[in-house]
Amino acid sequence: MAKSMTGFGRGEYADEKRRVTAEIRSVNHRYCDVNVRMPRKYSFAEEAVKNTVKKEIQRGKIDVNINVENLGEPDTELELNVALADKYMEKFRELAARFDLDDNVSVEHLTSLPDVLKAVPAEENEEEIISALTSAVASAAEVHDSMRTAEGERLAEDLISRGAVIDGLVKKIEERSPDVITEYYDRLKDHMKELIGDASVSEDRLLQEAAVFADKINVTEETVRLHSHVEELGLILADRSGPIGKKLDFLVQEMNREANTIGSKANDIEITRSVLLIKSEVEKIREQVQNIE
């Protein structure tokens, strides 16, 4: 089944603690390259996110952006360093005794000192976070896949139509090929008459020369294979077992090779024109195939 490698999808997950938003964008690429951007403190979930994406996407350059909004308890906690506060108080008392000062350090003053009271990230349940993030990503991947599938169907229709054009041009070549041999025979016969005048022309010799020419320009194998390749194009596009882009890429190379061989054998302007049109259609197919997973 044809799926485009270009697409976009957005998904959300929300519970009483947080709202997670995930966006997936992809473009064509030879391999599956997943890049994840999300808050650094959730980096432990990156591999799970990538695996979730790869369940839906096998080829392409994929960018995943994740945003997390905390709805419940704050995502930071206040930590009191009692040991450090004791050391501060010990030094304050030494100073008060040394200089005969009042020991009137307030709680406000003490907690304002460096590192006595500081905000630290709240501990969160990693499995819970991974579940929330992958749920949002899975939802985005589903939307993304729907877009890719729709675009893939349009690409498949275009490829099928171009395959039909190629098939028609191959039939024209097959219909034209016998006439090329007949015309060559007639030209050869006229040329021989011009050379030898009224003397009789050896029919066996003419037929032998025509047979050699016919064998030289014979493209039956190539046209049969091109018909087969067009049929295979339709079968691959209908295949729903997995990615088909690489299969199509190889098939296009084979189609181009057969067209080149026909062109090198052609000794006729009409066949050459058909070959040029075939190569043009094959190139358009190749361009489209570059965007199919």
mmCIF file of C-alpha atoms in Angstrom:
data_model
loop_
_atom_site.group_PDB
_atom_site.id
_atom_site.type_symbol
_atom_site.label_atom_id
_atom_site.label_comp_id
_atom_site.label_asym_id
_atom_site.label_seq_id
_atom_site.Cartn_x
_atom_site.Cartn_y
_atom_site.Cartn_z
ATOM 1 C CA MET A 1 0.000 0.000 0.000
ATOM 2 C CA ALA A 2 1.396 3.366 -0.999
ATOM 3 C CA LYS A 3 1.971 5.791 1.863
ATOM 4 C CA SER A 4 3.584 9.166 1.480
ATOM 5 C CA MET A 5 6.618 9.918 3.624
ATOM 6 C CA THR A 6 5.396 13.512 3.981
ATOM 7 C CA GLY A 7 2.800 14.217 6.647
ATOM 8 C CA PHE A 8 1.749 15.961 9.852
ATOM 9 C CA GLY A 9 -0.140 14.780 12.904
ATOM 10 C CA ARG A 10 -1.108 16.277 16.268
ATOM 11 C CA GLY A 11 -2.246 14.401 19.337
ATOM 12 C CA GLU A 12 -3.036 15.103 23.009
ATOM 13 C CA TYR A 13 -3.256 13.275 26.293
ATOM 14 C CA ALA A 14 -4.595 14.784 29.508
ATOM 15 C CA ASP A 15 -5.276 13.621 33.051
ATOM 16 C CA GLU A 16 -5.667 15.380 36.407
ATOM 17 C CA LYS A 17 -1.917 16.028 36.618
ATOM 18 C CA ARG A 18 -0.776 17.096 33.156
ATOM 19 C CA ARG A 19 -1.663 17.824 29.541
ATOM 20 C CA VAL A 20 0.697 16.451 26.884
ATOM 21 C CA THR A 21 0.669 17.723 23.301
ATOM 22 C CA ALA A 22 2.638 15.926 20.578
ATOM 23 C CA GLU A 23 3.240 16.944 16.968
ATOM 24 C CA ILE A 24 4.804 14.769 14.273
ATOM 25 C CA ARG A 25 6.179 16.102 10.995
ATOM 26 C CA SER A 26 7.899 13.975 8.376
ATOM 27 C CA VAL A 27 9.584 14.309 5.002
ATOM 28 C CA ASN A 28 11.121 11.757 2.669
ATOM 29 C CA HIS A 29 14.369 10.069 3.672
ATOM 30 C CA ARG A 30 16.186 6.902 2.722
ATOM 31 C CA TYR A 31 15.983 5.467 6.242
ATOM 32 C CA CYS A 32 13.895 5.956 9.389
ATOM 33 C CA ASP A 33 15.406 8.941 11.223
ATOM 34 C CA VAL A 34 13.441 10.022 14.311
ATOM 35 C CA ASN A 35 14.353 13.235 16.150
ATOM 36 C CA VAL A 36 12.562 13.987 19.456
ATOM 37 C CA ARG A 37 12.302 17.401 21.128
ATOM 38 C CA MET A 38 10.762 17.550 24.609
ATOM 39 C CA PRO A 39 11.564 18.910 28.109
ATOM 40 C CA ARG A 40 15.000 17.701 29.148
ATOM 41 C CA LYS A 41 13.776 16.268 32.429
ATOM 42 C CA TYR A 42 11.736 13.726 30.471
ATOM 43 C CA SER A 43 14.672 12.504 28.386
ATOM 44 C CA PHE A 44 14.326 9.067 30.002
ATOM 45 C CA ALA A 45 11.194 8.611 27.842
ATOM 46 C CA GLU A 46 12.911 9.318 24.498
ATOM 47 C CA GLU A 47 13.465 5.706 23.503
ATOM 48 C CA ALA A 48 9.857 4.783 24.288
ATOM 49 C CA VAL A 49 8.668 7.727 22.195
ATOM 50 C CA LYS A 50 10.848 6.670 19.251
ATOM 51 C CA ASN A 51 9.583 3.102 19.439
ATOM 52 C CA THR A 52 5.991 4.374 19.424
ATOM 53 C CA VAL A 53 6.687 6.387 16.269
ATOM 54 C CA LYS A 54 8.443 3.489 14.532
ATOM 55 C CA LYS A 55 5.413 1.268 14.992
ATOM 56 C CA GLU A 56 3.615 3.481 12.455
ATOM 57 C CA ILE A 57 6.463 4.858 10.330
ATOM 58 C CA GLN A 58 9.190 2.752 8.730
ATOM 59 C CA ARG A 59 10.866 5.335 6.476
ATOM 60 C CA GLY A 60 11.304 9.105 6.527
ATOM 61 C CA LYS A 61 12.885 11.927 8.476
ATOM 62 C CA ILE A 62 10.533 12.408 11.416
ATOM 63 C CA ASP A 63 10.507 15.319 13.865
ATOM 64 C CA VAL A 64 8.543 14.809 17.094
ATOM 65 C CA ASN A 65 7.816 17.831 19.304
ATOM 66 C CA ILE A 66 6.336 17.235 22.771
ATOM 67 C CA ASN A 67 5.049 19.862 25.182
ATOM 68 C CA VAL A 68 4.008 19.048 28.779
ATOM 69 C CA GLU A 69 1.777 21.337 30.857
ATOM 70 C CA ASN A 70 1.416 20.454 34.551
ATOM 71 C CA LEU A 71 -2.137 20.861 35.810
ATOM 72 C CA GLY A 72 -2.017 19.426 39.338
ATOM 73 C CA GLU A 73 0.691 19.700 41.941
ATOM 74 C CA PRO A 74 3.685 21.875 41.100
ATOM 75 C CA ASP A 75 6.526 20.215 39.264
ATOM 76 C CA THR A 76 9.041 21.537 41.836
ATOM 77 C CA GLU A 77 9.488 21.070 45.597
ATOM 78 C CA LEU A 78 11.253 23.153 48.271
ATOM 79 C CA GLU A 79 14.171 21.416 49.917
ATOM 80 C CA LEU A 80 15.525 22.566 53.289
ATOM 81 C CA ASN A 81 19.239 21.980 53.942
ATOM 82 C CA VAL A 82 19.167 21.704 57.758
ATOM 83 C CA ALA A 83 22.846 20.739 58.024
ATOM 84 C CA LEU A 84 23.871 23.883 56.166
ATOM 85 C CA ALA A 85 21.523 26.013 58.303
ATOM 86 C CA ASP A 86 23.178 24.595 61.448
ATOM 87 C CA LYS A 87 26.588 25.667 60.151
ATOM 88 C CA TYR A 88 25.298 29.149 59.377
ATOM 89 C CA MET A 89 23.841 29.442 62.912
ATOM 90 C CA GLU A 90 27.097 28.193 64.421
ATOM 91 C CA LYS A 91 29.046 30.911 62.636
ATOM 92 C CA PHE A 92 26.449 33.551 63.550
ATOM 93 C CA ARG A 93 26.801 32.632 67.251
ATOM 94 C CA GLU A 94 30.609 32.809 66.999
ATOM 95 C CA LEU A 95 30.340 36.283 65.501
ATOM 96 C CA ALA A 96 27.776 37.378 68.120
ATOM 97 C CA ALA A 97 30.009 36.175 70.979
ATOM 98 C CA ARG A 98 33.170 37.684 69.494
ATOM 99 C CA PHE A 99 31.714 41.103 68.894
ATOM 100 C CA ASP A 100 29.154 41.096 71.712
ATOM 101 C CA LEU A 101 26.178 41.221 69.387
ATOM 102 C CA ASP A 102 22.587 40.244 69.897
ATOM 103 C CA ASP A 103 21.733 36.783 68.561
ATOM 104 C CA ASN A 104 18.639 37.854 66.641
ATOM 105 C CA VAL A 105 18.816 35.869 63.389
ATOM 106 C CA SER A 106 15.297 35.471 61.997
ATOM 107 C CA VAL A 107 13.900 32.520 60.090
ATOM 108 C CA GLU A 108 13.406 34.783 57.087
ATOM 109 C CA HIS A 109 17.054 35.813 57.170
ATOM 110 C CA LEU A 110 18.276 32.243 57.596
ATOM 111 C CA THR A 111 16.209 30.805 54.742
ATOM 112 C CA SER A 112 17.353 33.583 52.398
ATOM 113 C CA LEU A 113 20.964 32.440 52.659
ATOM 114 C CA PRO A 114 22.411 30.497 49.697
ATOM 115 C CA ASP A 115 21.329 26.847 49.441
ATOM 116 C CA VAL A 116 19.498 26.750 52.772
ATOM 117 C CA LEU A 117 16.147 26.633 51.036
ATOM 118 C CA LYS A 118 16.055 25.771 47.335
ATOM 119 C CA ALA A 119 13.635 24.548 44.720
ATOM 120 C CA VAL A 120 14.284 21.111 43.267
ATOM 121 C CA PRO A 121 12.369 19.152 40.614
ATOM 122 C CA ALA A 122 9.609 17.090 42.102
ATOM 123 C CA GLU A 123 10.021 13.342 41.812
ATOM 124 C CA GLU A 124 7.654 11.907 39.249
ATOM 125 C CA ASN A 125 6.628 8.396 38.389
ATOM 126 C CA GLU A 126 8.649 7.570 35.261
ATOM 127 C CA GLU A 127 6.285 4.845 34.055
ATOM 128 C CA GLU A 128 3.379 7.237 34.426
ATOM 129 C CA ILE A 129 5.199 9.919 32.436
ATOM 130 C CA ILE A 130 6.196 7.474 29.683
ATOM 131 C CA SER A 131 2.599 6.311 29.407
ATOM 132 C CA ALA A 132 1.324 9.901 29.107
ATOM 133 C CA LEU A 133 3.923 10.901 26.499
ATOM 134 C CA THR A 134 3.545 7.790 24.354
ATOM 135 C CA SER A 135 -0.256 8.101 24.457
ATOM 136 C CA ALA A 136 -0.052 11.605 22.985
ATOM 137 C CA VAL A 137 2.546 10.490 20.432
ATOM 138 C CA ALA A 138 0.457 7.465 19.411
ATOM 139 C CA SER A 139 -2.529 9.747 18.855
ATOM 140 C CA ALA A 140 -0.411 12.104 16.723
ATOM 141 C CA ALA A 141 0.996 9.141 14.781
ATOM 142 C CA GLU A 142 -2.519 7.948 13.979
ATOM 143 C CA VAL A 143 -3.491 11.332 12.512
ATOM 144 C CA HIS A 144 -0.145 11.507 10.728
ATOM 145 C CA ASP A 145 -0.708 8.052 9.233
ATOM 146 C CA SER A 146 -4.156 9.029 7.944
ATOM 147 C CA MET A 147 -2.655 12.005 6.112
ATOM 148 C CA ARG A 148 0.126 9.878 4.653
ATOM 149 C CA THR A 149 -2.347 7.233 3.538
ATOM 150 C CA ALA A 150 -4.553 9.774 1.763
ATOM 151 C CA GLU A 151 -1.562 11.289 -0.010
ATOM 152 C CA GLY A 152 -0.287 7.802 -0.842
ATOM 153 C CA GLU A 153 -3.571 6.939 -2.545
ATOM 154 C CA ARG A 154 -3.234 10.019 -4.750
ATOM 155 C CA LEU A 155 0.347 9.063 -5.595
ATOM 156 C CA ALA A 156 -0.722 5.504 -6.427
ATOM 157 C CA GLU A 157 -3.422 6.745 -8.809
ATOM 158 C CA ASP A 158 -0.865 8.908 -10.591
ATOM 159 C CA LEU A 159 1.617 6.031 -10.873
ATOM 160 C CA ILE A 160 -1.038 3.663 -12.225
ATOM 161 C CA SER A 161 -2.040 6.193 -14.882
ATOM 162 C CA ARG A 162 1.590 6.684 -15.909
ATOM 163 C CA GLY A 163 2.073 2.934 -16.057
ATOM 164 C CA ALA A 164 -0.893 2.725 -18.443
ATOM 165 C CA VAL A 165 0.723 5.373 -20.658
ATOM 166 C CA ILE A 166 3.955 3.348 -20.747
ATOM 167 C CA ASP A 167 2.041 0.166 -21.553
ATOM 168 C CA GLY A 168 0.343 1.926 -24.474
ATOM 169 C CA LEU A 169 3.641 3.224 -25.825
ATOM 170 C CA VAL A 170 5.171 -0.254 -25.627
ATOM 171 C CA LYS A 171 2.266 -1.598 -27.678
ATOM 172 C CA LYS A 172 2.943 1.079 -30.310
ATOM 173 C CA ILE A 173 6.567 -0.078 -30.481
ATOM 174 C CA GLU A 174 5.436 -3.689 -30.894
ATOM 175 C CA GLU A 175 3.052 -2.692 -33.668
ATOM 176 C CA ARG A 176 5.690 -0.610 -35.407
ATOM 177 C CA SER A 177 8.573 -3.113 -35.254
ATOM 178 C CA PRO A 178 7.389 -5.426 -38.120
ATOM 179 C CA ASP A 179 6.929 -2.415 -40.407
ATOM 180 C CA VAL A 180 10.505 -1.333 -39.722
ATOM 181 C CA ILE A 181 11.776 -4.681 -41.012
ATOM 182 C CA THR A 182 9.513 -4.549 -44.096
ATOM 183 C CA GLU A 183 10.614 -1.003 -44.900
ATOM 184 C CA TYR A 184 14.256 -2.002 -44.457
ATOM 185 C CA TYR A 185 13.730 -4.913 -46.892
ATOM 186 C CA ASP A 186 12.106 -2.613 -49.462
ATOM 187 C CA ARG A 187 14.850 -0.001 -49.143
ATOM 188 C CA LEU A 188 17.531 -2.648 -49.465
ATOM 189 C CA LYS A 189 15.873 -4.113 -52.544
ATOM 190 C CA ASP A 190 15.575 -0.692 -54.214
ATOM 191 C CA HIS A 191 19.176 0.092 -53.352
ATOM 192 C CA MET A 192 20.397 -3.168 -54.864
ATOM 193 C CA LYS A 193 18.458 -2.491 -58.074
ATOM 194 C CA GLU A 194 20.073 0.934 -58.320
ATOM 195 C CA LEU A 195 23.484 -0.681 -58.011
ATOM 196 C CA ILE A 196 23.116 -3.618 -60.407
ATOM 197 C CA GLY A 197 20.529 -2.272 -62.842
ATOM 198 C CA ASP A 198 18.448 -4.820 -64.696
ATOM 199 C CA ALA A 199 20.324 -7.787 -63.303
ATOM 200 C CA SER A 200 18.210 -10.005 -61.104
ATOM 201 C CA VAL A 201 18.435 -9.428 -57.364
ATOM 202 C CA SER A 202 18.957 -12.547 -55.238
ATOM 203 C CA GLU A 203 15.860 -12.899 -53.121
ATOM 204 C CA ASP A 204 17.670 -15.255 -50.760
ATOM 205 C CA ARG A 205 20.390 -12.696 -50.223
ATOM 206 C CA LEU A 206 17.825 -9.985 -49.495
ATOM 207 C CA LEU A 207 15.988 -12.204 -47.046
ATOM 208 C CA GLN A 208 19.254 -13.086 -45.317
ATOM 209 C CA GLU A 209 20.187 -9.421 -44.900
ATOM 210 C CA ALA A 210 16.680 -8.607 -43.676
ATOM 211 C CA ALA A 211 16.885 -11.460 -41.147
ATOM 212 C CA VAL A 212 20.179 -10.156 -39.780
ATOM 213 C CA PHE A 213 18.687 -6.669 -39.462
ATOM 214 C CA ALA A 214 15.548 -8.032 -37.816
ATOM 215 C CA ASP A 215 17.597 -9.894 -35.221
ATOM 216 C CA LYS A 216 19.680 -6.788 -34.533
ATOM 217 C CA ILE A 217 16.677 -4.561 -33.849
ATOM 218 C CA ASN A 218 14.528 -7.222 -32.156
ATOM 219 C CA VAL A 219 13.141 -5.754 -28.908
ATOM 220 C CA THR A 220 10.586 -8.469 -28.119
ATOM 221 C CA GLU A 221 12.279 -9.443 -24.840
ATOM 222 C CA GLU A 222 12.453 -5.823 -23.728
ATOM 223 C CA THR A 223 8.822 -5.025 -24.576
ATOM 224 C CA VAL A 224 7.605 -8.191 -22.838
ATOM 225 C CA ARG A 225 9.577 -7.249 -19.713
ATOM 226 C CA LEU A 226 8.245 -3.694 -19.812
ATOM 227 C CA HIS A 227 4.663 -5.000 -19.945
ATOM 228 C CA SER A 228 5.551 -7.229 -16.996
ATOM 229 C CA HIS A 229 7.057 -4.310 -15.066
ATOM 230 C CA VAL A 230 3.901 -2.221 -15.567
ATOM 231 C CA GLU A 231 1.827 -5.117 -14.239
ATOM 232 C CA GLU A 232 4.211 -5.496 -11.288
ATOM 233 C CA LEU A 233 3.824 -1.778 -10.577
ATOM 234 C CA GLY A 234 0.118 -2.296 -9.950
ATOM 235 C CA LEU A 235 0.730 -5.358 -7.781
ATOM 236 C CA ILE A 236 3.269 -3.557 -5.595
ATOM 237 C CA LEU A 237 0.979 -0.562 -5.141
ATOM 238 C CA ALA A 238 -1.782 -2.928 -3.976
ATOM 239 C CA ASP A 239 0.524 -4.701 -1.505
ATOM 240 C CA ARG A 240 -0.537 -3.994 2.094
ATOM 241 C CA SER A 241 2.152 -6.049 3.830
ATOM 242 C CA GLY A 242 4.492 -3.137 4.539
ATOM 243 C CA PRO A 243 6.590 -0.336 2.994
ATOM 244 C CA ILE A 244 6.884 -0.533 -0.793
ATOM 245 C CA GLY A 245 9.115 2.430 -1.661
ATOM 246 C CA LYS A 246 12.327 0.436 -2.066
ATOM 247 C CA LYS A 247 10.583 -2.165 -4.231
ATOM 248 C CA LEU A 248 9.225 0.593 -6.450
ATOM 249 C CA ASP A 249 12.631 2.238 -6.666
ATOM 250 C CA PHE A 250 14.179 -0.997 -7.908
ATOM 251 C CA LEU A 251 11.324 -1.557 -10.376
ATOM 252 C CA VAL A 252 11.783 1.929 -11.841
ATOM 253 C CA GLN A 253 15.472 1.181 -12.429
ATOM 254 C CA GLU A 254 14.506 -1.972 -14.337
ATOM 255 C CA MET A 255 11.933 -0.088 -16.431
ATOM 256 C CA ASN A 256 14.499 2.536 -17.315
ATOM 257 C CA ARG A 257 17.032 -0.155 -18.272
ATOM 258 C CA GLU A 258 14.584 -1.807 -20.690
ATOM 259 C CA ALA A 259 13.708 1.544 -22.261
ATOM 260 C CA ASN A 260 17.383 2.348 -22.751
ATOM 261 C CA THR A 261 17.959 -1.028 -24.430
ATOM 262 C CA ILE A 262 15.048 -0.480 -26.817
ATOM 263 C CA GLY A 263 16.413 2.967 -27.604
ATOM 264 C CA SER A 264 19.867 1.617 -28.376
ATOM 265 C CA LYS A 265 18.406 -1.008 -30.729
ATOM 266 C CA ALA A 266 15.899 1.277 -32.412
ATOM 267 C CA ASN A 267 16.614 2.132 -36.001
ATOM 268 C CA ASP A 268 13.406 4.029 -36.517
ATOM 269 C CA ILE A 269 12.351 7.572 -35.661
ATOM 270 C CA GLU A 270 8.845 6.559 -34.534
ATOM 271 C CA ILE A 271 10.178 3.966 -32.104
ATOM 272 C CA THR A 272 12.749 6.457 -30.837
ATOM 273 C CA ARG A 273 9.975 8.977 -30.130
ATOM 274 C CA SER A 274 8.031 6.346 -28.194
ATOM 275 C CA VAL A 275 11.152 5.451 -26.201
ATOM 276 C CA LEU A 276 11.702 9.097 -25.277
ATOM 277 C CA LEU A 277 8.108 9.346 -24.060
ATOM 278 C CA ILE A 278 8.520 6.137 -22.048
ATOM 279 C CA LYS A 279 11.686 7.471 -20.417
ATOM 280 C CA SER A 280 9.881 10.706 -19.578
ATOM 281 C CA GLU A 281 7.070 8.797 -17.840
ATOM 282 C CA VAL A 282 9.558 6.555 -16.015
ATOM 283 C CA GLU A 283 11.383 9.627 -14.724
ATOM 284 C CA LYS A 284 8.108 11.104 -13.445
ATOM 285 C CA ILE A 285 7.368 7.806 -11.713
ATOM 286 C CA ARG A 286 10.853 7.818 -10.182
ATOM 287 C CA GLU A 287 10.273 11.324 -8.772
ATOM 288 C CA GLN A 288 6.982 10.267 -7.216
ATOM 289 C CA VAL A 289 8.440 7.056 -5.813
ATOM 290 C CA GLN A 290 11.011 9.078 -3.838
ATOM 291 C CA ASN A 291 8.155 10.184 -1.569
ATOM 292 C CA ILE A 292 6.619 6.751 -0.995
ATOM 293 C CA GLU A 293 7.435 4.854 2.194
#
